[in-house]
Short mmCIF file of C-alpha atoms in Angstrom, two decimals:
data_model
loop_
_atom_site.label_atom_id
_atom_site.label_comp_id
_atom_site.label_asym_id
_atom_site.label_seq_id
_atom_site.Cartn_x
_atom_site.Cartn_y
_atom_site.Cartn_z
CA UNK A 1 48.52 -49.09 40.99
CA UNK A 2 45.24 -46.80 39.69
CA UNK A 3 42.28 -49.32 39.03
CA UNK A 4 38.62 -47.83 38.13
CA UNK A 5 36.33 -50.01 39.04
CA UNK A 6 32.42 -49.13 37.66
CA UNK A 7 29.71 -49.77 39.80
CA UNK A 8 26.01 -51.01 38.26
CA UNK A 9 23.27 -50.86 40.56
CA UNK A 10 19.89 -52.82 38.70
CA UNK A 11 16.51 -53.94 39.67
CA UNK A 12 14.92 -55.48 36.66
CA UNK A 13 16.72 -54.85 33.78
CA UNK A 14 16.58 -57.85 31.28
CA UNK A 15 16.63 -55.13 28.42
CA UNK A 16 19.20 -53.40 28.73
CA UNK A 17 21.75 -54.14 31.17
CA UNK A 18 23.86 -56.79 29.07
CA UNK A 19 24.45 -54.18 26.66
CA UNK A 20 25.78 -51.83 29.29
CA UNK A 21 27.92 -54.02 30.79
CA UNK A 22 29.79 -55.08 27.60
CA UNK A 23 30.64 -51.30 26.59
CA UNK A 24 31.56 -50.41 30.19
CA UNK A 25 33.85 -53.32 30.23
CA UNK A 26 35.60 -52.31 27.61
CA UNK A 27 36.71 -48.88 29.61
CA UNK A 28 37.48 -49.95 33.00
CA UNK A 29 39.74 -52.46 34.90
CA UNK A 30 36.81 -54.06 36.86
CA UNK A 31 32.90 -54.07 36.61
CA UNK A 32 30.37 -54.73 39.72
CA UNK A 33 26.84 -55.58 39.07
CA UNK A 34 24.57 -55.16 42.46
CA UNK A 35 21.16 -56.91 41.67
CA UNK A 36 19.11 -55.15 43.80
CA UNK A 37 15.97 -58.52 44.19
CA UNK A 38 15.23 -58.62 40.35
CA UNK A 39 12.75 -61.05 38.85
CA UNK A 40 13.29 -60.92 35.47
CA UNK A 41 17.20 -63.34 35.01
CA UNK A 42 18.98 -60.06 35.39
CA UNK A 43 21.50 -61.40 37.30
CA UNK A 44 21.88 -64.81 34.98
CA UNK A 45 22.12 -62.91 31.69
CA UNK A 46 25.41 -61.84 33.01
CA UNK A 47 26.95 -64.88 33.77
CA UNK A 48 29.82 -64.81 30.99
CA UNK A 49 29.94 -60.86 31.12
CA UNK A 50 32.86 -61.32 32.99
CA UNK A 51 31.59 -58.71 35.52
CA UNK A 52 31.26 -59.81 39.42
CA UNK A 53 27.81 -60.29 40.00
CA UNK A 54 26.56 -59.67 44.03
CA UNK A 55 22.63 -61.19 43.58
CA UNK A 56 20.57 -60.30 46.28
CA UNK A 57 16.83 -62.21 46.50
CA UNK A 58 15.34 -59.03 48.20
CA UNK A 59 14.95 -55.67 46.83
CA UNK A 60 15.71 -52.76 49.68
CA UNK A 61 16.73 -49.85 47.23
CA UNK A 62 19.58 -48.31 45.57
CA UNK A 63 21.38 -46.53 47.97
CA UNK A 64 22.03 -49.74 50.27
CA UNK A 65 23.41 -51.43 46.96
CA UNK A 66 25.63 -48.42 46.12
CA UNK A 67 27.36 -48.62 49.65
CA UNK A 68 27.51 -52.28 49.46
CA UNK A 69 28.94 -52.05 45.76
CA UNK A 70 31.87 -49.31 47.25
CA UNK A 71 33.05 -51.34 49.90
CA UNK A 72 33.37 -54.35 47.86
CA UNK A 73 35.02 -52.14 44.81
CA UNK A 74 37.71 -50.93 47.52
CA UNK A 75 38.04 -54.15 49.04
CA UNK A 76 39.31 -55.47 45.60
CA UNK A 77 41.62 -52.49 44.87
CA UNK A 78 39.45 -49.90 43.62
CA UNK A 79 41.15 -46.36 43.51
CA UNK A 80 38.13 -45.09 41.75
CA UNK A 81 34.60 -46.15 41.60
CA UNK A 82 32.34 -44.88 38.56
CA UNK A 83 28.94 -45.42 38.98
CA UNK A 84 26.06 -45.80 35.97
CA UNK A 85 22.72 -46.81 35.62
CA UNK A 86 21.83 -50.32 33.67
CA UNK A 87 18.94 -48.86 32.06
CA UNK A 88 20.87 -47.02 29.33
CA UNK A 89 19.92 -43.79 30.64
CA UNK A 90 24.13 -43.50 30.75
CA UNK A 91 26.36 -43.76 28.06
CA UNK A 92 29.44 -46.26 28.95
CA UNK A 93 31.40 -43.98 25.89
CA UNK A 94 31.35 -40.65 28.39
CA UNK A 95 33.37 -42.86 30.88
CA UNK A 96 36.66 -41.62 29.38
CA UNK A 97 35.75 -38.47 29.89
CA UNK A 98 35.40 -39.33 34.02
CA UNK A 99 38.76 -40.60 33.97
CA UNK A 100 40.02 -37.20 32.17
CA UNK A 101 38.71 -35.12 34.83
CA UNK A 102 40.01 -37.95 37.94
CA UNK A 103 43.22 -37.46 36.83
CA UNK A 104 43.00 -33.73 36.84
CA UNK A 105 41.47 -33.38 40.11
CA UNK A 106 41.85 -36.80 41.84
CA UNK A 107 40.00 -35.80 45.43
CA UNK A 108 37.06 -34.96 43.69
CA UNK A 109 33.68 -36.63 43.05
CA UNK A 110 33.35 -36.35 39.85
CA UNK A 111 29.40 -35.73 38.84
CA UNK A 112 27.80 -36.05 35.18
CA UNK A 113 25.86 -32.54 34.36
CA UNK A 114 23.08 -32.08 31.47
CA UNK A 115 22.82 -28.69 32.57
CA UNK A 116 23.35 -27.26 28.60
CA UNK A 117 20.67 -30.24 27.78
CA UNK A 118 18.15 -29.52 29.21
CA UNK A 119 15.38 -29.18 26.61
CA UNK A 120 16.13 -33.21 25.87
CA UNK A 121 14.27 -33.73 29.50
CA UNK A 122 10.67 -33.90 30.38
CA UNK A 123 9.18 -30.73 30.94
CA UNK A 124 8.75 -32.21 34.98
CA UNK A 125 12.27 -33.59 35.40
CA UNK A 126 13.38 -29.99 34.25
CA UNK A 127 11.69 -28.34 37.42
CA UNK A 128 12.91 -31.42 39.59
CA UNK A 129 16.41 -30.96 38.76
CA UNK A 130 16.44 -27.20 39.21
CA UNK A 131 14.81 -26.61 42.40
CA UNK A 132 17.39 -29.60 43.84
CA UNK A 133 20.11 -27.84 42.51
CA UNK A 134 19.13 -25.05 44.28
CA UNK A 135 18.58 -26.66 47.53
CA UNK A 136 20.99 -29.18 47.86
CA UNK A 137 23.29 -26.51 46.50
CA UNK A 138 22.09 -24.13 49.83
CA UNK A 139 22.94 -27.56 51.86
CA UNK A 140 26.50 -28.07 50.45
CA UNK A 141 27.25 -24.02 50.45
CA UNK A 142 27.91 -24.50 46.64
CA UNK A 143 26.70 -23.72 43.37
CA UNK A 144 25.78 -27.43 41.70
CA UNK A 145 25.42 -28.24 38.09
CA UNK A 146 23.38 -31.57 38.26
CA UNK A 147 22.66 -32.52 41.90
CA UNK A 148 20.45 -35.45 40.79
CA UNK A 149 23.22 -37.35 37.51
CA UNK A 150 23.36 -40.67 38.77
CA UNK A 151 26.91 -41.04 36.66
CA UNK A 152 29.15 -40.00 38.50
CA UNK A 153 32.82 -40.93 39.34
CA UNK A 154 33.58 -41.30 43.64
CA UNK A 155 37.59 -41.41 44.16
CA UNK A 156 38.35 -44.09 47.25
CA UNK A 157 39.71 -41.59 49.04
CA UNK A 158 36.42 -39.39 48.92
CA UNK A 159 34.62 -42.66 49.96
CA UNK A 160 36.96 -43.53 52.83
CA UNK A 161 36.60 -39.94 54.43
CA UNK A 162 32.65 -39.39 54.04
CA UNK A 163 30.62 -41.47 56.18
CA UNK A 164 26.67 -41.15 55.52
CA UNK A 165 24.42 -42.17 58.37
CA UNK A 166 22.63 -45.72 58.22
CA UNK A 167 18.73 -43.27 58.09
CA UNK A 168 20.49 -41.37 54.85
CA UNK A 169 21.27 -44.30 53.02
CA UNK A 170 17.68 -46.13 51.78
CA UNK A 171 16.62 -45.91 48.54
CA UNK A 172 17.62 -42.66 46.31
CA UNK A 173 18.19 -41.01 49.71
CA UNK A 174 22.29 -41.76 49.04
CA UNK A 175 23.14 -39.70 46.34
CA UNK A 176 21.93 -36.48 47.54
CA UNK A 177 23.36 -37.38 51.34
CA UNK A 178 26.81 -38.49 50.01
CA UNK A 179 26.91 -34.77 48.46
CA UNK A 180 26.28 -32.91 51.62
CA UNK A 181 28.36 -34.60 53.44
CA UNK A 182 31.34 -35.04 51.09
CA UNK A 183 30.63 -30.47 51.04
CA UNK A 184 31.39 -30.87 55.01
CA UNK A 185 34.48 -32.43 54.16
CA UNK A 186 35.60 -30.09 51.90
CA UNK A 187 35.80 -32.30 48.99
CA UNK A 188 35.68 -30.84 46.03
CA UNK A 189 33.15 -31.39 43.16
CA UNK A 190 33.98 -31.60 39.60
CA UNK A 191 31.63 -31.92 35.99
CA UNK A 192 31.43 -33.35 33.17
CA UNK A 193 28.82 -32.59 30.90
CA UNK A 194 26.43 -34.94 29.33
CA UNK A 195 23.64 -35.59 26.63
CA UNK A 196 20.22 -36.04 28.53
CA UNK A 197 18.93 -38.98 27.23
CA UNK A 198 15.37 -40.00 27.71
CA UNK A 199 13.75 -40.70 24.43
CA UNK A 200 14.65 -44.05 22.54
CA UNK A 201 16.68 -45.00 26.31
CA UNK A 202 13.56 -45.76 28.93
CA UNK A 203 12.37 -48.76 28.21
CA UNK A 204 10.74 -49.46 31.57
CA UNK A 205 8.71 -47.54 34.12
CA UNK A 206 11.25 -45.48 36.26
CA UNK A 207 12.08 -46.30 39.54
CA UNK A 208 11.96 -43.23 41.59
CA UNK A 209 8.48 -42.40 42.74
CA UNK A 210 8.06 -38.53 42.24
CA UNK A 211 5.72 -38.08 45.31
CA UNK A 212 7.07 -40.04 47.75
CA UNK A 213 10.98 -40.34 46.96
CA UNK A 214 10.73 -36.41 46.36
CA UNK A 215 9.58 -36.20 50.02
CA UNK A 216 12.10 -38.16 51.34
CA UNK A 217 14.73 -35.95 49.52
CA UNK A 218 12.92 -32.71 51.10
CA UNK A 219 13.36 -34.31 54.39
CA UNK A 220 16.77 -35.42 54.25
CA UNK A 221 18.03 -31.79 52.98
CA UNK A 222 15.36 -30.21 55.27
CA UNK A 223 17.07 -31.72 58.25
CA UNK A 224 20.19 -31.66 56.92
CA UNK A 225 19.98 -28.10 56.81
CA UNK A 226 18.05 -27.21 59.86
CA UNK A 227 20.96 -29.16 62.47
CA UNK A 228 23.05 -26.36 60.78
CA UNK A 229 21.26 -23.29 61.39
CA UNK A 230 19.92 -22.81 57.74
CA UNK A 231 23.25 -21.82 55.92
CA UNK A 232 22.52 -18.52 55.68
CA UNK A 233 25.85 -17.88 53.94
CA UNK A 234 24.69 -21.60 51.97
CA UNK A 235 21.76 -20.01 50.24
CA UNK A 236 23.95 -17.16 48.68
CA UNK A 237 26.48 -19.71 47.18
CA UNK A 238 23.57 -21.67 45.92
CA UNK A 239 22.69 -18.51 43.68
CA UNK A 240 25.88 -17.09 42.70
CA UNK A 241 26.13 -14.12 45.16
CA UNK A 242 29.54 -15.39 46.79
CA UNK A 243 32.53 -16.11 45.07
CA UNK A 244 32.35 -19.70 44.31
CA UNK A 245 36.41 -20.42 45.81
CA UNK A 246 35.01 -19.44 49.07
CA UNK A 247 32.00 -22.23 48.93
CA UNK A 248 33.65 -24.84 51.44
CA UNK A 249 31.74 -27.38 53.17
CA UNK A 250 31.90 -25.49 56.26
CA UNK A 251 29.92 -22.64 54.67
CA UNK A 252 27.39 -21.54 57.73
#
């Protein structure tokens, strides 16, 4: 039997993540919170939320907690995994919307896109998001909407073919890696567009550094794409000059 599970990665989030919990509850079979070392009782606000709860004293990133969260989703039946921030920054109500497209395309990974939203984002995370779509597009051999929407929707199946070496993992490195390698595999990638929301919704300092988690990033695709001889064939999908059915994984 189909079971979504959602996945909640949080470091700190007192504020907000009760809130999320209770509306994502509401929408899915299972929820799994992954407190990532937090200081602040993020872990004991949640203690009748009715979610599962893996508390972890020390704080190593997001992308270890997102792999840990998977396996344990899977391990209790998960056919799908949906994951969301606990900062509010995603919007439990789109989840429906994840399950819509699942069940239309159920290899795919499913990835939030605030492409047509743009001018809701800070002037910064506009350029940010751009340029990686670009480039991690050129890595994949695809045109991407959103290559950096943390909501996003993984089917078990997706998760159970793409492995994502142990040096791709740390931190926000994840998220990007699980995308070029889930391209190699040929696994398809489907939308879902989404409000960008940033005013009234950040209510603490954001995790990602932009200098230094940037540069991991531009390593990680950097190297990515250099073992594979630059993709020549990758950079034209990335703009649009190939037909978009013909952007595999194994694009060279």
């Amino acid at each position: 039997m189909a079971q979504t599970f959602a996945l909640i990665p949080a470091h700190n989030e007192i504020l907000t993540v009760q809130q999320v919990v209770k509306e994502t509850t509401a929408l899915v079979d299972q929820v799994i919170v992954v407190d990532d070392g937090s200081t602040d009782g993020t872990a004991a606000s949640l203690s009748k939320s009715g979610a599962i709860v893996l508390r972890h004293e020390d704080n190593i990133g997001k992308g270890h907690r997102l792999v840990e969260g998977f396996k344990a989703a899977i391990d209790k039946g998960a056919t799908a995994v949906i994951v969301l921030d606990a900062d509010m920054q995603h919007d439990p109500a789109d989840i429906p919307k994840f399950l819509a497209k699942h069940a239309d395309n159920p290899e795919a990974i499913v990835m939030g896109d605030r492409s047509a939203d743009m001018e809701n984002m800070p002037g910064s995370r506009r350029k940010g998001i751009k340029f990686g779509n670009f480039f991690i597009g050129w890595a994949c051999g695809r045109q991407i909407n959103d290559a950096q929407c943390g909501m996003r929707l993984y089917p078990a199946v997706a998760l159970e073919r793409v492995t994502v070496p142990k040096r791709h993992v740390g931190r926000f490195k994840f998220e990007t890696a699980v995308l070029l390698y889930a391209a190699e595999h040929n696994i398809p990638f489907e939308y879902v567009p989404l409000k960008a929301r940033y005013e009234g919704f950040v209510l603490r300092p954001s995790h990602f550094d932009p200098v230094r988690d940037f540069m991991r990033l531009f390593g990680l695709v950097t190297e990515f794409l250099v073992l594979r001889g630059l993709r020549p064939m990758g950079f034209l999908a990335a703009f649009g000059i190939i037909d978009q059915k013909l952007n595999r994984g194994d694009t060279k």
